Amino acid sequence: MKNIVKTLILLLILSLQANPQSLVGIKLCIDPGHGGHDAANDRYIPETGFWESDGNWDKALHIKEILTELGAQVIVTRQGNNDSDDLPLSQRAGIANSNNVDFFQSIHSNGWQGTSNSTLMLFRGYDGQPVFPQAKTMGAIMVQRIYQANRTTGYSNRGDWSFYPDWGTSGLGVLRPLIMPGVLSEGSFHDYIPESWRLMNTNYRRHETWAMARSYLEYFNVGNATWGAIAGVVRDPEKNVTYYYIPSSNDQKKPVNQIKVTLMPDSIVFIGDDKNNGFFLFDSLAPGQYNVFYQAEDFSYDSSTVTVLPHQTVFADKYLIEAPNYDPPVVTNSSPANNASGISRLANIIVEFDIRMNTSATQAAFSISPSLSGAFIWESNNKRMIFNPSALLDTGTQYTVTIDTNAVTHFGTKMLDNFSFSFTTRSKLNLFALYPDSGAVEVSTTVQLRAEFDAAIDPYSLIGNIMLKDIDGNNISVAPDVTGYPYGKIIFEPQQPLDKNKSYVLTLKEGIKDMENITLGYTLEIPFTTTAETYVSGNVFDTFEEIGGWNDPEFSGSTTGTVPDVTTFSIVSTRKVNGSKSGRLIYEFANETGGVCRVYNSTKPNVGSNPSSEVGMWVFGDFSRNMLEYWFYYSGTTNVIVTIDTLDWTGWRLIKIPLSVVTGSGDKLFHSVVVRQTSGTKKGTLYFDDAQSDIITDAEELPAPNTFTLQQNYPNPFNPATMIVYSVPERVNVIIKVYDVLGKEVAHLVDEEKESGVYRVAFNSGSYNLSSGIYFYQINAGTNRAVRKMMLLK
């Protein structure tokens, strides 16, 4: 048997000597990190459209192809780039272990504040004490090869225990279970925008995997590659990028899109992409001398002579010079548009040309009537001229801009004809949305008053020019939301809830003005009446005191057209109907139409099947004019969408529907709240509280209480939460506290003014870390006091 083994080893050595660069007999596991397009986990860069999961997957396909051609057996941990392909870290390592591979590599790119771009390799263990010494050896090889290929600013080969000291010896989850050497590679930083654009190029990603392939040849000591590669970036030396770049790099200059690079004498043509990277690659080239020819629209032809060396890449970057253009210049765009009206007094005047212009001559050819002083700014390689007036434009005035034939291109050609356009400035501050409307009824007592204008509001002009009074002429104290002023929105709300079934008047006076010093010019009085309806809570199945089964909108596959980084659902104490918290949905749609924002509740509470029952929740509207929907299941999984109402109100409202409108048989499961984009605003904020069924409404059926009561909590005994219901016959300050059997206060539930009415408050013992036992809840309401006993059973 020993002789057979020796013979096999000898044959393998002879095979490798006869066929250098061979990885035959070597088994490798490649793990493309992450998976799918979950913005929370898959590293999306909105400025470029790059997803790390896409980049990792593409690199894995390239490296599998290259290593397979070299004779290796390659196992890839995932088979696509869908959310379902995002395997647990331990499962990824388990694939390597179960296949008994020789080496494992998890491919990633890095990210940190958008200002770095280095290469990092991580192995399991401490820097000086790796769990697998071979992993550190490979890390030292590969980190240098990727650094050389990606031309990053530096490199590090680190043990994960040293790199993440707060994790102790847990380290990276994908390396922890391995029974063979393995590394995690972070080739470059995908949030550094120049690099992010390069990573959008599949050939750039392929070039990084060639660096990996060279590393495997060196690590397994089977000989260096006998071929090489030519790569490079083509840039415009006259144009700078508009995003951050590392000063010591060449990334200041703008890459050229859609390049054509030809390699001679082999006549190989590379066509570049339009992803702002200017990258090209010729790989698998025999050593020797080549000529590289560069072409791009509007640029002069250029070339380089390059000598290819084995087992490495030779870089042939090129700055292409703009080709001379002796055509007469043409104005391609101007702003404001010709004959436009209602133009801002702050507007700049913009003229765009099709050819680079001589700035001094073109500025001299510019005139405006009535005349204005100002400064010129040039952009887009001197094809875009911006005139910034030094003072506000006059109100309600027609201006005419002229570029005469003395305007000259960079190449010395004059315009053939004068170019002129006119526009008229704004003359008044326009109100285009208001809540409540004049004469509105059934307005929430917690209304948020809104007036939306067509220009940013001067906050100092609101002093003495906006007021809220009741029908008796009493001033109502309000709290403003100053964040709306730059967007033309005056938003404020009463510091205390308004009285029910009472008339109020909102007054907007003529002195209100915008940041362009244009006044409203007239006084507007808006009378409205608050709701008379009184509610007693039905069967509350979600108090929104805890996140429970509610998920972020991006969790749902039905959510579409939102801005992921902004759109979110959480439990907050900012507003509430009862208890101390409510659910808050902040959403923003990316486009003007077609967006759907779904908040899914995985607990799917059962609201029964009684058609006469009503189901709903308290919703604090945002006046977005989008559509609110409730979604239900019947028969377990059949979805029913119920359109509830246009979000054309503010303040708390109990938004309910009869269960009879939910089609389908059997019990209904209330699983989602949805905002569907219509013709409303692109962004908004909603609050939700006390989702419930079997709702009792109508003040005629439910007279206002004339006595003070404290009811027994329900359920009782309870675990972990229970409800406390009480009533007060008049406006009074209410304090409710919970005590243990020793008289120690354990919870403070209520301390605020309450109008005459019936109220409920949730008590969740889980928020206070209480043990099983007897507790007492006490209410003090003016001169009234009551105490009841309840039992917590865990």
mmCIF file of N, CA and C in Angstrom, residues 45-130:
data_model
loop_
_atom_site.group_PDB
_atom_site.id
_atom_site.type_symbol
_atom_site.label_atom_id
_atom_site.label_comp_id
_atom_site.label_asym_id
_atom_site.label_seq_id
_atom_site.Cartn_x
_atom_site.Cartn_y
_atom_site.Cartn_z
ATOM 1 N N ILE A 45 -25.208 50.782 -3.104
ATOM 2 C CA ILE A 45 -24.643 52.128 -3.245
ATOM 3 C C ILE A 45 -25.531 52.885 -4.232
ATOM 4 N N PRO A 46 -26.450 53.722 -3.742
ATOM 5 C CA PRO A 46 -27.423 54.359 -4.635
ATOM 6 C C PRO A 46 -26.790 55.281 -5.668
ATOM 7 N N GLU A 47 -25.635 55.885 -5.361
ATOM 8 C CA GLU A 47 -25.017 56.807 -6.310
ATOM 9 C C GLU A 47 -24.602 56.111 -7.608
ATOM 10 N N THR A 48 -24.298 54.822 -7.528
ATOM 11 C CA THR A 48 -23.811 54.096 -8.707
ATOM 12 C C THR A 48 -24.712 52.929 -9.109
ATOM 13 N N GLY A 49 -25.607 52.516 -8.214
ATOM 14 C CA GLY A 49 -26.431 51.339 -8.489
ATOM 15 C C GLY A 49 -25.741 50.027 -8.173
ATOM 16 N N PHE A 50 -24.598 50.078 -7.481
ATOM 17 C CA PHE A 50 -23.838 48.869 -7.180
ATOM 18 C C PHE A 50 -24.402 48.138 -5.965
ATOM 19 N N TRP A 51 -24.533 46.824 -6.102
ATOM 20 C CA TRP A 51 -24.854 45.937 -4.974
ATOM 21 C C TRP A 51 -23.639 45.045 -4.735
ATOM 22 N N GLU A 52 -23.186 44.962 -3.504
ATOM 23 C CA GLU A 52 -22.051 44.078 -3.238
ATOM 24 C C GLU A 52 -22.380 42.644 -3.602
ATOM 25 N N SER A 53 -23.625 42.234 -3.337
ATOM 26 C CA SER A 53 -24.005 40.849 -3.643
ATOM 27 C C SER A 53 -23.836 40.556 -5.129
ATOM 28 N N ASP A 54 -24.160 41.545 -6.010
ATOM 29 C CA ASP A 54 -23.963 41.354 -7.448
ATOM 30 C C ASP A 54 -22.482 41.213 -7.779
ATOM 31 N N GLY A 55 -21.670 42.118 -7.206
ATOM 32 C CA GLY A 55 -20.243 42.075 -7.479
ATOM 33 C C GLY A 55 -19.614 40.773 -7.021
ATOM 34 N N ASN A 56 -19.971 40.324 -5.833
ATOM 35 C CA ASN A 56 -19.413 39.071 -5.316
ATOM 36 C C ASN A 56 -19.802 37.887 -6.186
ATOM 37 N N TRP A 57 -21.068 37.880 -6.623
ATOM 38 C CA TRP A 57 -21.549 36.777 -7.453
ATOM 39 C C TRP A 57 -20.825 36.763 -8.803
ATOM 40 N N ASP A 58 -20.673 37.930 -9.412
ATOM 41 C CA ASP A 58 -19.993 38.008 -10.700
ATOM 42 C C ASP A 58 -18.539 37.567 -10.575
ATOM 43 N N LYS A 59 -17.859 37.995 -9.518
ATOM 44 C CA LYS A 59 -16.472 37.562 -9.310
ATOM 45 C C LYS A 59 -16.391 36.048 -9.147
ATOM 46 N N ALA A 60 -17.371 35.481 -8.433
ATOM 47 C CA ALA A 60 -17.363 34.029 -8.229
ATOM 48 C C ALA A 60 -17.493 33.291 -9.555
ATOM 49 N N LEU A 61 -18.343 33.791 -10.458
ATOM 50 C CA LEU A 61 -18.486 33.147 -11.766
ATOM 51 C C LEU A 61 -17.189 33.245 -12.564
ATOM 52 N N HIS A 62 -16.541 34.409 -12.521
ATOM 53 C CA HIS A 62 -15.277 34.573 -13.243
ATOM 54 C C HIS A 62 -14.193 33.655 -12.678
ATOM 55 N N ILE A 63 -14.037 33.637 -11.347
ATOM 56 C CA ILE A 63 -12.949 32.842 -10.775
ATOM 57 C C ILE A 63 -13.209 31.349 -10.960
ATOM 58 N N LYS A 64 -14.488 30.950 -10.941
ATOM 59 C CA LYS A 64 -14.781 29.533 -11.209
ATOM 60 C C LYS A 64 -14.348 29.157 -12.612
ATOM 61 N N GLU A 65 -14.659 30.012 -13.587
ATOM 62 C CA GLU A 65 -14.271 29.732 -14.976
ATOM 63 C C GLU A 65 -12.755 29.620 -15.104
ATOM 64 N N ILE A 66 -12.022 30.582 -14.522
ATOM 65 C CA ILE A 66 -10.564 30.609 -14.661
ATOM 66 C C ILE A 66 -9.929 29.406 -13.965
ATOM 67 N N LEU A 67 -10.348 29.140 -12.725
ATOM 68 C CA LEU A 67 -9.748 28.030 -11.969
ATOM 69 C C LEU A 67 -10.097 26.679 -12.595
ATOM 70 N N THR A 68 -11.299 26.557 -13.135
ATOM 71 C CA THR A 68 -11.686 25.302 -13.798
ATOM 72 C C THR A 68 -10.808 25.057 -15.022
ATOM 73 N N GLU A 69 -10.527 26.113 -15.789
ATOM 74 C CA GLU A 69 -9.647 25.972 -16.946
ATOM 75 C C GLU A 69 -8.231 25.574 -16.523
ATOM 76 N N LEU A 70 -7.866 25.960 -15.292
ATOM 77 C CA LEU A 70 -6.547 25.574 -14.775
ATOM 78 C C LEU A 70 -6.540 24.166 -14.198
ATOM 79 N N GLY A 71 -7.712 23.510 -14.200
ATOM 80 C CA GLY A 71 -7.776 22.121 -13.776
ATOM 81 C C GLY A 71 -8.367 21.889 -12.404
ATOM 82 N N ALA A 72 -8.660 22.944 -11.659
ATOM 83 C CA ALA A 72 -9.192 22.767 -10.305
ATOM 84 C C ALA A 72 -10.660 22.363 -10.344
ATOM 85 N N GLN A 73 -11.099 21.687 -9.280
ATOM 86 C CA GLN A 73 -12.528 21.439 -9.064
ATOM 87 C C GLN A 73 -13.041 22.563 -8.173
ATOM 88 N N VAL A 74 -14.039 23.307 -8.643
ATOM 89 C CA VAL A 74 -14.500 24.497 -7.935
ATOM 90 C C VAL A 74 -15.950 24.315 -7.510
ATOM 91 N N ILE A 75 -16.206 24.532 -6.221
ATOM 92 C CA ILE A 75 -17.550 24.451 -5.656
ATOM 93 C C ILE A 75 -17.938 25.853 -5.212
ATOM 94 N N VAL A 76 -19.072 26.351 -5.690
ATOM 95 C CA VAL A 76 -19.571 27.685 -5.331
ATOM 96 C C VAL A 76 -20.726 27.517 -4.361
ATOM 97 N N THR A 77 -20.732 28.302 -3.284
ATOM 98 C CA THR A 77 -21.699 28.071 -2.196
ATOM 99 C C THR A 77 -23.119 28.479 -2.540
ATOM 100 N N ARG A 78 -23.286 29.430 -3.467
ATOM 101 C CA ARG A 78 -24.660 29.762 -3.860
ATOM 102 C C ARG A 78 -24.791 29.699 -5.376
ATOM 103 N N GLN A 79 -26.026 29.483 -5.824
ATOM 104 C CA GLN A 79 -26.274 29.209 -7.235
ATOM 105 C C GLN A 79 -26.944 30.363 -7.961
ATOM 106 N N GLY A 80 -27.067 31.506 -7.325
ATOM 107 C CA GLY A 80 -27.687 32.673 -7.943
ATOM 108 C C GLY A 80 -27.529 33.866 -7.028
ATOM 109 N N ASN A 81 -28.232 34.935 -7.351
ATOM 110 C CA ASN A 81 -28.153 36.134 -6.513
ATOM 111 C C ASN A 81 -29.548 36.634 -6.162
ATOM 112 N N ASN A 82 -30.372 35.726 -5.667
ATOM 113 C CA ASN A 82 -31.677 36.078 -5.134
ATOM 114 C C ASN A 82 -31.609 36.069 -3.606
ATOM 115 N N ASP A 83 -32.624 36.638 -2.977
ATOM 116 C CA ASP A 83 -32.646 36.655 -1.511
ATOM 117 C C ASP A 83 -32.564 35.244 -0.943
ATOM 118 N N SER A 84 -33.157 34.277 -1.655
ATOM 119 C CA SER A 84 -33.143 32.889 -1.178
ATOM 120 C C SER A 84 -31.758 32.273 -1.238
ATOM 121 N N ASP A 85 -30.844 32.890 -1.996
ATOM 122 C CA ASP A 85 -29.470 32.362 -2.100
ATOM 123 C C ASP A 85 -28.573 32.836 -0.967
ATOM 124 N N ASP A 86 -29.078 33.750 -0.124
ATOM 125 C CA ASP A 86 -28.270 34.305 0.972
ATOM 126 C C ASP A 86 -28.252 33.304 2.126
ATOM 127 N N LEU A 87 -27.333 32.361 2.056
ATOM 128 C CA LEU A 87 -27.277 31.273 3.021
ATOM 129 C C LEU A 87 -26.699 31.740 4.356
ATOM 130 N N PRO A 88 -27.069 31.068 5.458
ATOM 131 C CA PRO A 88 -26.408 31.342 6.741
ATOM 132 C C PRO A 88 -24.907 31.096 6.627
ATOM 133 N N LEU A 89 -24.137 31.842 7.394
ATOM 134 C CA LEU A 89 -22.681 31.735 7.303
ATOM 135 C C LEU A 89 -22.193 30.323 7.610
ATOM 136 N N SER A 90 -22.788 29.706 8.624
ATOM 137 C CA SER A 90 -22.355 28.357 8.992
ATOM 138 C C SER A 90 -22.629 27.356 7.871
ATOM 139 N N GLN A 91 -23.714 27.584 7.117
ATOM 140 C CA GLN A 91 -24.032 26.678 6.009
ATOM 141 C C GLN A 91 -23.027 26.825 4.874
ATOM 142 N N ARG A 92 -22.551 28.034 4.655
ATOM 143 C CA ARG A 92 -21.536 28.255 3.621
ATOM 144 C C ARG A 92 -20.258 27.484 3.968
ATOM 145 N N ALA A 93 -19.826 27.625 5.238
ATOM 146 C CA ALA A 93 -18.645 26.874 5.665
ATOM 147 C C ALA A 93 -18.906 25.377 5.634
ATOM 148 N N GLY A 94 -20.148 24.996 5.968
ATOM 149 C CA GLY A 94 -20.498 23.577 5.952
ATOM 150 C C GLY A 94 -20.378 22.966 4.573
ATOM 151 N N ILE A 95 -20.657 23.745 3.513
ATOM 152 C CA ILE A 95 -20.503 23.229 2.147
ATOM 153 C C ILE A 95 -19.044 22.905 1.879
ATOM 154 N N ALA A 96 -18.155 23.787 2.336
ATOM 155 C CA ALA A 96 -16.725 23.524 2.173
ATOM 156 C C ALA A 96 -16.302 22.285 2.954
ATOM 157 N N ASN A 97 -16.789 22.176 4.180
ATOM 158 C CA ASN A 97 -16.409 21.030 5.021
ATOM 159 C C ASN A 97 -16.916 19.720 4.442
ATOM 160 N N SER A 98 -18.174 19.699 4.023
ATOM 161 C CA SER A 98 -18.762 18.448 3.520
ATOM 162 C C SER A 98 -18.117 17.999 2.216
ATOM 163 N N ASN A 99 -17.556 18.936 1.457
ATOM 164 C CA ASN A 99 -16.885 18.580 0.205
ATOM 165 C C ASN A 99 -15.381 18.364 0.383
ATOM 166 N N ASN A 100 -14.912 18.522 1.631
ATOM 167 C CA ASN A 100 -13.514 18.260 1.949
ATOM 168 C C ASN A 100 -12.566 18.993 0.992
ATOM 169 N N VAL A 101 -12.798 20.309 0.844
ATOM 170 C CA VAL A 101 -12.001 21.080 -0.107
ATOM 171 C C VAL A 101 -10.628 21.366 0.483
ATOM 172 N N ASP A 102 -9.729 21.784 -0.395
ATOM 173 C CA ASP A 102 -8.368 22.113 0.036
ATOM 174 C C ASP A 102 -8.251 23.537 0.565
ATOM 175 N N PHE A 103 -9.129 24.406 0.046
ATOM 176 C CA PHE A 103 -9.064 25.795 0.486
ATOM 177 C C PHE A 103 -10.429 26.443 0.276
ATOM 178 N N PHE A 104 -10.731 27.417 1.143
ATOM 179 C CA PHE A 104 -12.018 28.135 1.106
ATOM 180 C C PHE A 104 -11.752 29.623 0.987
ATOM 181 N N GLN A 105 -12.519 30.303 0.131
ATOM 182 C CA GLN A 105 -12.407 31.756 0.014
ATOM 183 C C GLN A 105 -13.794 32.377 -0.062
ATOM 184 N N SER A 106 -14.044 33.344 0.813
ATOM 185 C CA SER A 106 -15.284 34.120 0.779
ATOM 186 C C SER A 106 -14.968 35.476 0.158
ATOM 187 N N ILE A 107 -15.636 35.793 -0.955
ATOM 188 C CA ILE A 107 -15.336 37.003 -1.733
ATOM 189 C C ILE A 107 -16.250 38.139 -1.291
ATOM 190 N N HIS A 108 -15.654 39.273 -0.999
ATOM 191 C CA HIS A 108 -16.405 40.467 -0.581
ATOM 192 C C HIS A 108 -15.735 41.712 -1.151
ATOM 193 N N SER A 109 -16.426 42.838 -0.997
ATOM 194 C CA SER A 109 -15.806 44.159 -1.114
ATOM 195 C C SER A 109 -16.170 44.925 0.148
ATOM 196 N N ASN A 110 -15.441 45.974 0.420
ATOM 197 C CA ASN A 110 -15.508 46.633 1.725
ATOM 198 C C ASN A 110 -16.278 47.956 1.632
ATOM 199 N N GLY A 111 -16.498 48.579 2.763
ATOM 200 C CA GLY A 111 -17.160 49.868 2.800
ATOM 201 C C GLY A 111 -16.905 50.577 4.120
ATOM 202 N N TRP A 112 -16.626 51.897 4.029
ATOM 203 C CA TRP A 112 -16.439 52.675 5.250
ATOM 204 C C TRP A 112 -16.386 54.162 4.915
ATOM 205 N N GLN A 113 -17.494 54.845 5.025
ATOM 206 C CA GLN A 113 -17.580 56.308 4.930
ATOM 207 C C GLN A 113 -17.235 56.882 3.561
ATOM 208 N N GLY A 114 -16.948 56.041 2.580
ATOM 209 C CA GLY A 114 -16.752 56.510 1.218
ATOM 210 C C GLY A 114 -15.453 57.231 0.946
ATOM 211 N N THR A 115 -14.490 57.178 1.855
ATOM 212 C CA THR A 115 -13.247 57.939 1.678
ATOM 213 C C THR A 115 -12.003 57.056 1.682
ATOM 214 N N SER A 116 -12.174 55.743 1.712
ATOM 215 C CA SER A 116 -11.033 54.822 1.749
ATOM 216 C C SER A 116 -11.115 53.868 0.565
ATOM 217 N N ASN A 117 -9.970 53.281 0.211
ATOM 218 C CA ASN A 117 -9.963 52.261 -0.841
ATOM 219 C C ASN A 117 -8.700 51.422 -0.724
ATOM 220 N N SER A 118 -8.708 50.476 0.199
ATOM 221 C CA SER A 118 -7.578 49.582 0.407
ATOM 222 C C SER A 118 -8.051 48.135 0.263
ATOM 223 N N THR A 119 -7.098 47.213 0.360
ATOM 224 C CA THR A 119 -7.388 45.782 0.226
ATOM 225 C C THR A 119 -7.133 45.095 1.561
ATOM 226 N N LEU A 120 -8.047 44.217 1.947
ATOM 227 C CA LEU A 120 -7.958 43.530 3.240
ATOM 228 C C LEU A 120 -8.173 42.046 3.041
ATOM 229 N N MET A 121 -7.337 41.255 3.708
ATOM 230 C CA MET A 121 -7.503 39.808 3.742
ATOM 231 C C MET A 121 -7.614 39.385 5.202
ATOM 232 N N LEU A 122 -8.586 38.543 5.516
ATOM 233 C CA LEU A 122 -8.802 38.072 6.885
ATOM 234 C C LEU A 122 -8.711 36.556 6.946
ATOM 235 N N PHE A 123 -7.968 36.066 7.942
ATOM 236 C CA PHE A 123 -7.897 34.634 8.220
ATOM 237 C C PHE A 123 -8.317 34.422 9.665
ATOM 238 N N ARG A 124 -8.609 33.196 10.054
ATOM 239 C CA ARG A 124 -9.080 32.924 11.405
ATOM 240 C C ARG A 124 -7.903 32.874 12.387
ATOM 241 N N GLY A 125 -8.084 33.604 13.514
ATOM 242 C CA GLY A 125 -7.066 33.592 14.553
ATOM 243 C C GLY A 125 -6.529 34.988 14.818
ATOM 244 N N TYR A 126 -5.456 35.039 15.591
ATOM 245 C CA TYR A 126 -4.771 36.295 15.851
ATOM 246 C C TYR A 126 -3.773 36.582 14.729
ATOM 247 N N ASP A 127 -3.354 37.855 14.641
ATOM 248 C CA ASP A 127 -2.394 38.220 13.603
ATOM 249 C C ASP A 127 -1.178 37.300 13.615
ATOM 250 N N GLY A 128 -0.625 37.088 14.798
ATOM 251 C CA GLY A 128 0.586 36.273 14.913
ATOM 252 C C GLY A 128 0.327 34.841 15.305
ATOM 253 N N GLN A 129 -0.931 34.442 15.379
ATOM 254 C CA GLN A 129 -1.262 33.083 15.819
ATOM 255 C C GLN A 129 -2.494 32.584 15.055
ATOM 256 N N PRO A 130 -2.336 32.313 13.757
ATOM 257 C CA PRO A 130 -3.479 31.859 12.963
ATOM 258 C C PRO A 130 -3.901 30.448 13.356
#
